[in-house]
Amino acid sequence: MFPNKLFIDAALKIPMASLSVGARAIFADGFTQANKPSQLRDAYNVYGLYAVWPPTERALEGIRLDLGVDNVADEDYEVISTA
């Protein structure tokens, strides 16, 4: 059994600039039901920010620029492996 996770993603489109900006959050419960103590994991919350800009100028057609910062708060966490 794996811990519960909640993913939230919210974005704001700015049509005048052909830009989208947003934030993501992951809230994960701790992993407390393991066969070995080494498999136990603490709960964690991770936040990220991003921007997406697909230029509308004809010379840049087909190009898209994605910028992002993951783990903004520099949270120390471990993901549960499915293997």
Backbone as JSON Lines, residues from 0, in Angstrom:
{"i":0,"aa":"M","n":[0.84,-1.19,0.0],"ca":[0.0,0.0,0.0],"c":[0.88,1.25,0.0]}
{"i":1,"aa":"F","n":[0.52,2.22,-0.78],"ca":[1.28,3.47,-0.89],"c":[0.54,4.59,-0.18]}
{"i":2,"aa":"P","n":[1.27,5.61,0.26],"ca":[0.62,6.72,0.95],"c":[-0.26,7.54,0.01]}
{"i":3,"aa":"N","n":[-1.24,8.22,0.57],"ca":[-2.1,9.1,-0.22],"c":[-1.32,10.33,-0.66]}
{"i":4,"aa":"K","n":[-1.63,10.81,-1.89],"ca":[-1.03,12.02,-2.41],"c":[-2.12,12.89,-3.0]}
{"i":5,"aa":"L","n":[-1.96,14.19,-2.82],"ca":[-2.87,15.15,-3.42],"c":[-2.04,16.09,-4.29]}
{"i":6,"aa":"F","n":[-2.39,16.17,-5.56],"ca":[-1.72,17.07,-6.51],"c":[-2.66,18.23,-6.82]}
{"i":7,"aa":"I","n":[-2.14,19.44,-6.72],"ca":[-2.92,20.63,-7.07],"c":[-2.11,21.45,-8.06]}
{"i":8,"aa":"D","n":[-2.76,21.87,-9.14],"ca":[-2.1,22.69,-10.16],"c":[-3.07,23.81,-10.54]}
{"i":9,"aa":"A","n":[-2.62,25.04,-10.39],"ca":[-3.45,26.2,-10.74],"c":[-2.65,27.12,-11.65]}
{"i":10,"aa":"A","n":[-3.29,27.58,-12.72],"ca":[-2.6,28.44,-13.68],"c":[-3.45,29.64,-14.02]}
{"i":11,"aa":"L","n":[-2.78,30.69,-14.42],"ca":[-3.43,31.92,-14.86],"c":[-2.95,32.23,-16.26]}
{"i":12,"aa":"K","n":[-3.87,32.37,-17.2],"ca":[-3.52,32.72,-18.58],"c":[-3.56,34.23,-18.73]}
{"i":13,"aa":"I","n":[-2.53,34.76,-19.36],"ca":[-2.44,36.19,-19.63],"c":[-2.42,36.35,-21.15]}
{"i":14,"aa":"P","n":[-3.6,36.45,-21.77],"ca":[-3.69,36.46,-23.24],"c":[-2.91,37.6,-23.91]}
{"i":15,"aa":"M","n":[-2.87,38.77,-23.29],"ca":[-2.17,39.9,-23.91],"c":[-0.67,39.61,-24.1]}
{"i":16,"aa":"A","n":[-0.11,38.79,-23.24],"ca":[1.31,38.45,-23.33],"c":[1.52,37.04,-23.88]}
{"i":17,"aa":"S","n":[0.45,36.36,-24.23],"ca":[0.53,34.97,-24.68],"c":[1.32,34.14,-23.67]}
{"i":18,"aa":"L","n":[0.97,34.28,-22.41],"ca":[1.73,33.69,-21.31],"c":[0.79,33.01,-20.32]}
{"i":19,"aa":"S","n":[1.26,31.91,-19.74],"ca":[0.57,31.24,-18.64],"c":[1.55,31.13,-17.49]}
{"i":20,"aa":"V","n":[1.1,31.44,-16.29],"ca":[1.92,31.27,-15.09],"c":[1.12,30.42,-14.11]}
{"i":21,"aa":"G","n":[1.82,29.62,-13.33],"ca":[1.09,28.75,-12.42],"c":[1.93,28.25,-11.27]}
{"i":22,"aa":"A","n":[1.25,27.5,-10.42],"ca":[1.88,26.9,-9.25],"c":[1.35,25.48,-9.09]}
{"i":23,"aa":"R","n":[2.21,24.62,-8.58],"ca":[1.85,23.23,-8.32],"c":[2.18,22.9,-6.87]}
{"i":24,"aa":"A","n":[1.42,21.98,-6.31],"ca":[1.71,21.52,-4.96],"c":[1.43,20.02,-4.88]}
{"i":25,"aa":"I","n":[2.27,19.33,-4.14],"ca":[2.08,17.91,-3.87],"c":[2.08,17.75,-2.36]}
{"i":26,"aa":"F","n":[1.03,17.14,-1.83],"ca":[0.92,16.85,-0.41],"c":[0.87,15.33,-0.28]}
{"i":27,"aa":"A","n":[1.85,14.75,0.4],"ca":[1.92,13.29,0.51],"c":[1.94,12.86,1.97]}
{"i":28,"aa":"D","n":[1.15,11.85,2.29],"ca":[1.17,11.26,3.63],"c":[2.46,10.49,3.83]}
{"i":29,"aa":"G","n":[2.79,10.22,5.06],"ca":[3.96,9.4,5.36],"c":[3.7,7.94,5.01]}
{"i":30,"aa":"F","n":[4.78,7.22,4.8],"ca":[4.69,5.78,4.49],"c":[5.06,5.04,5.77]}
{"i":31,"aa":"T","n":[4.06,4.54,6.47],"ca":[4.27,3.92,7.78],"c":[4.01,2.42,7.79]}
{"i":32,"aa":"Q","n":[3.54,1.86,6.69],"ca":[3.24,0.43,6.64],"c":[4.27,-0.27,5.77]}
{"i":33,"aa":"A","n":[5.45,-0.49,6.35],"ca":[6.54,-1.11,5.59],"c":[6.99,-2.38,6.3]}
{"i":34,"aa":"N","n":[7.58,-3.28,5.52],"ca":[8.11,-4.52,6.09],"c":[9.45,-4.29,6.78]}
{"i":35,"aa":"K","n":[10.2,-3.29,6.34],"ca":[11.51,-2.98,6.91],"c":[11.53,-1.52,7.36]}
{"i":36,"aa":"P","n":[12.18,-1.23,8.47],"ca":[12.28,0.17,8.92],"c":[12.92,1.08,7.88]}
{"i":37,"aa":"S","n":[13.8,0.56,7.05],"ca":[14.46,1.38,6.03],"c":[13.49,1.85,4.94]}
{"i":38,"aa":"Q","n":[12.31,1.25,4.86],"ca":[11.32,1.61,3.85],"c":[10.36,2.7,4.34]}
{"i":39,"aa":"L","n":[10.43,3.07,5.62],"ca":[9.55,4.1,6.17],"c":[9.93,5.46,5.61]}
{"i":40,"aa":"R","n":[8.92,6.31,5.33],"ca":[9.16,7.65,4.79],"c":[8.25,8.64,5.52]}
{"i":41,"aa":"D","n":[8.76,9.85,5.74],"ca":[7.97,10.93,6.34],"c":[7.03,11.54,5.31]}
{"i":42,"aa":"A","n":[5.99,12.18,5.81],"ca":[5.08,12.95,4.94],"c":[5.85,14.15,4.39]}
{"i":43,"aa":"Y","n":[5.39,14.68,3.26],"ca":[6.04,15.86,2.7],"c":[5.06,16.71,1.9]}
{"i":44,"aa":"N","n":[5.43,17.99,1.76],"ca":[4.71,18.95,0.92],"c":[5.74,19.6,0.0]}
{"i":45,"aa":"V","n":[5.5,19.56,-1.3],"ca":[6.44,20.13,-2.27],"c":[5.69,21.11,-3.16]}
{"i":46,"aa":"Y","n":[6.31,22.27,-3.4],"ca":[5.68,23.34,-4.18],"c":[6.55,23.7,-5.37]}
{"i":47,"aa":"G","n":[5.93,24.09,-6.46],"ca":[6.66,24.51,-7.66],"c":[5.95,25.66,-8.35]}
{"i":48,"aa":"L","n":[6.72,26.41,-9.12],"ca":[6.21,27.52,-9.91],"c":[6.62,27.32,-11.37]}
{"i":49,"aa":"Y","n":[5.8,27.8,-12.3],"ca":[6.16,27.64,-13.71],"c":[5.54,28.74,-14.56]}
{"i":50,"aa":"A","n":[6.11,28.88,-15.74],"ca":[5.59,29.82,-16.76],"c":[5.73,29.15,-18.12]}
{"i":51,"aa":"V","n":[4.76,29.39,-18.98],"ca":[4.76,28.83,-20.34],"c":[4.49,29.97,-21.31]}
{"i":52,"aa":"W","n":[5.37,30.09,-22.3],"ca":[5.23,31.16,-23.29],"c":[5.37,30.6,-24.7]}
{"i":53,"aa":"P","n":[4.26,30.45,-25.42],"ca":[4.34,30.1,-26.84],"c":[4.26,31.4,-27.65]}
{"i":54,"aa":"P","n":[5.38,31.88,-28.19],"ca":[5.37,33.16,-28.92],"c":[4.34,33.14,-30.06]}
{"i":55,"aa":"T","n":[3.75,34.29,-30.3],"ca":[2.75,34.39,-31.37],"c":[3.34,35.0,-32.64]}
{"i":56,"aa":"E","n":[4.58,35.48,-32.55],"ca":[5.21,36.05,-33.75],"c":[5.44,34.95,-34.77]}
{"i":57,"aa":"R","n":[5.2,35.27,-36.0],"ca":[5.31,34.27,-37.06],"c":[6.72,33.69,-37.19]}
{"i":58,"aa":"A","n":[7.74,34.51,-36.94],"ca":[9.12,34.04,-37.04],"c":[9.44,32.97,-35.99]}
{"i":59,"aa":"L","n":[8.69,32.96,-34.89],"ca":[8.94,32.0,-33.81],"c":[7.86,30.9,-33.74]}
{"i":60,"aa":"E","n":[7.08,30.78,-34.79],"ca":[5.99,29.8,-34.83],"c":[6.52,28.39,-34.56]}
{"i":61,"aa":"G","n":[5.82,27.65,-33.72],"ca":[6.2,26.27,-33.4],"c":[7.15,26.16,-32.21]}
{"i":62,"aa":"I","n":[7.56,27.3,-31.66],"ca":[8.46,27.28,-30.5],"c":[7.63,27.52,-29.24]}
{"i":63,"aa":"R","n":[8.04,26.89,-28.15],"ca":[7.37,27.09,-26.86],"c":[8.45,27.1,-25.78]}
{"i":64,"aa":"L","n":[8.38,28.06,-24.88],"ca":[9.35,28.18,-23.81],"c":[8.67,27.84,-22.48]}
{"i":65,"aa":"D","n":[9.2,26.84,-21.79],"ca":[8.69,26.43,-20.48],"c":[9.77,26.69,-19.44]}
{"i":66,"aa":"L","n":[9.45,27.43,-18.41],"ca":[10.37,27.69,-17.3],"c":[9.71,27.24,-16.02]}
{"i":67,"aa":"G","n":[10.49,26.67,-15.12],"ca":[9.9,26.22,-13.87],"c":[10.92,26.08,-12.77]}
{"i":68,"aa":"V","n":[10.43,26.15,-11.57],"ca":[11.24,25.91,-10.38],"c":[10.48,24.88,-9.55]}
{"i":69,"aa":"D","n":[11.08,23.72,-9.38],"ca":[10.48,22.67,-8.56],"c":[11.04,22.76,-7.15]}
{"i":70,"aa":"N","n":[10.26,22.32,-6.19],"ca":[10.67,22.27,-4.79],"c":[11.16,23.64,-4.31]}
{"i":71,"aa":"V","n":[10.32,24.64,-4.46],"ca":[10.65,26.03,-4.12],"c":[11.13,26.17,-2.68]}
{"i":72,"aa":"A","n":[10.51,25.46,-1.75],"ca":[10.87,25.57,-0.33],"c":[12.05,24.68,0.05]}
{"i":73,"aa":"D","n":[12.65,24.01,-0.93],"ca":[13.8,23.12,-0.71],"c":[13.49,22.05,0.35]}
{"i":74,"aa":"E","n":[12.33,21.44,0.21],"ca":[11.88,20.38,1.12],"c":[12.72,19.13,0.91]}
{"i":75,"aa":"D","n":[13.2,18.54,1.99],"ca":[13.94,17.29,1.93],"c":[12.93,16.15,2.03]}
{"i":76,"aa":"Y","n":[12.8,15.36,0.96],"ca":[11.8,14.3,0.96],"c":[12.29,13.12,0.12]}
{"i":77,"aa":"E","n":[11.63,11.99,0.33],"ca":[11.93,10.77,-0.43],"c":[10.62,10.21,-0.99]}
{"i":78,"aa":"V","n":[10.64,9.89,-2.25],"ca":[9.46,9.32,-2.92],"c":[9.49,7.81,-2.75]}
{"i":79,"aa":"I","n":[8.33,7.21,-2.57],"ca":[8.22,5.77,-2.44],"c":[8.39,5.13,-3.81]}
{"i":80,"aa":"S","n":[9.28,4.18,-3.91],"ca":[9.55,3.49,-5.18],"c":[8.47,2.45,-5.44]}
{"i":81,"aa":"T","n":[8.07,2.31,-6.71],"ca":[7.08,1.3,-7.07],"c":[7.73,-0.01,-7.46]}
{"i":82,"aa":"A","n":[9.06,-0.05,-7.5],"ca":[9.77,-1.27,-7.91],"c":[9.97,-2.2,-6.75]}
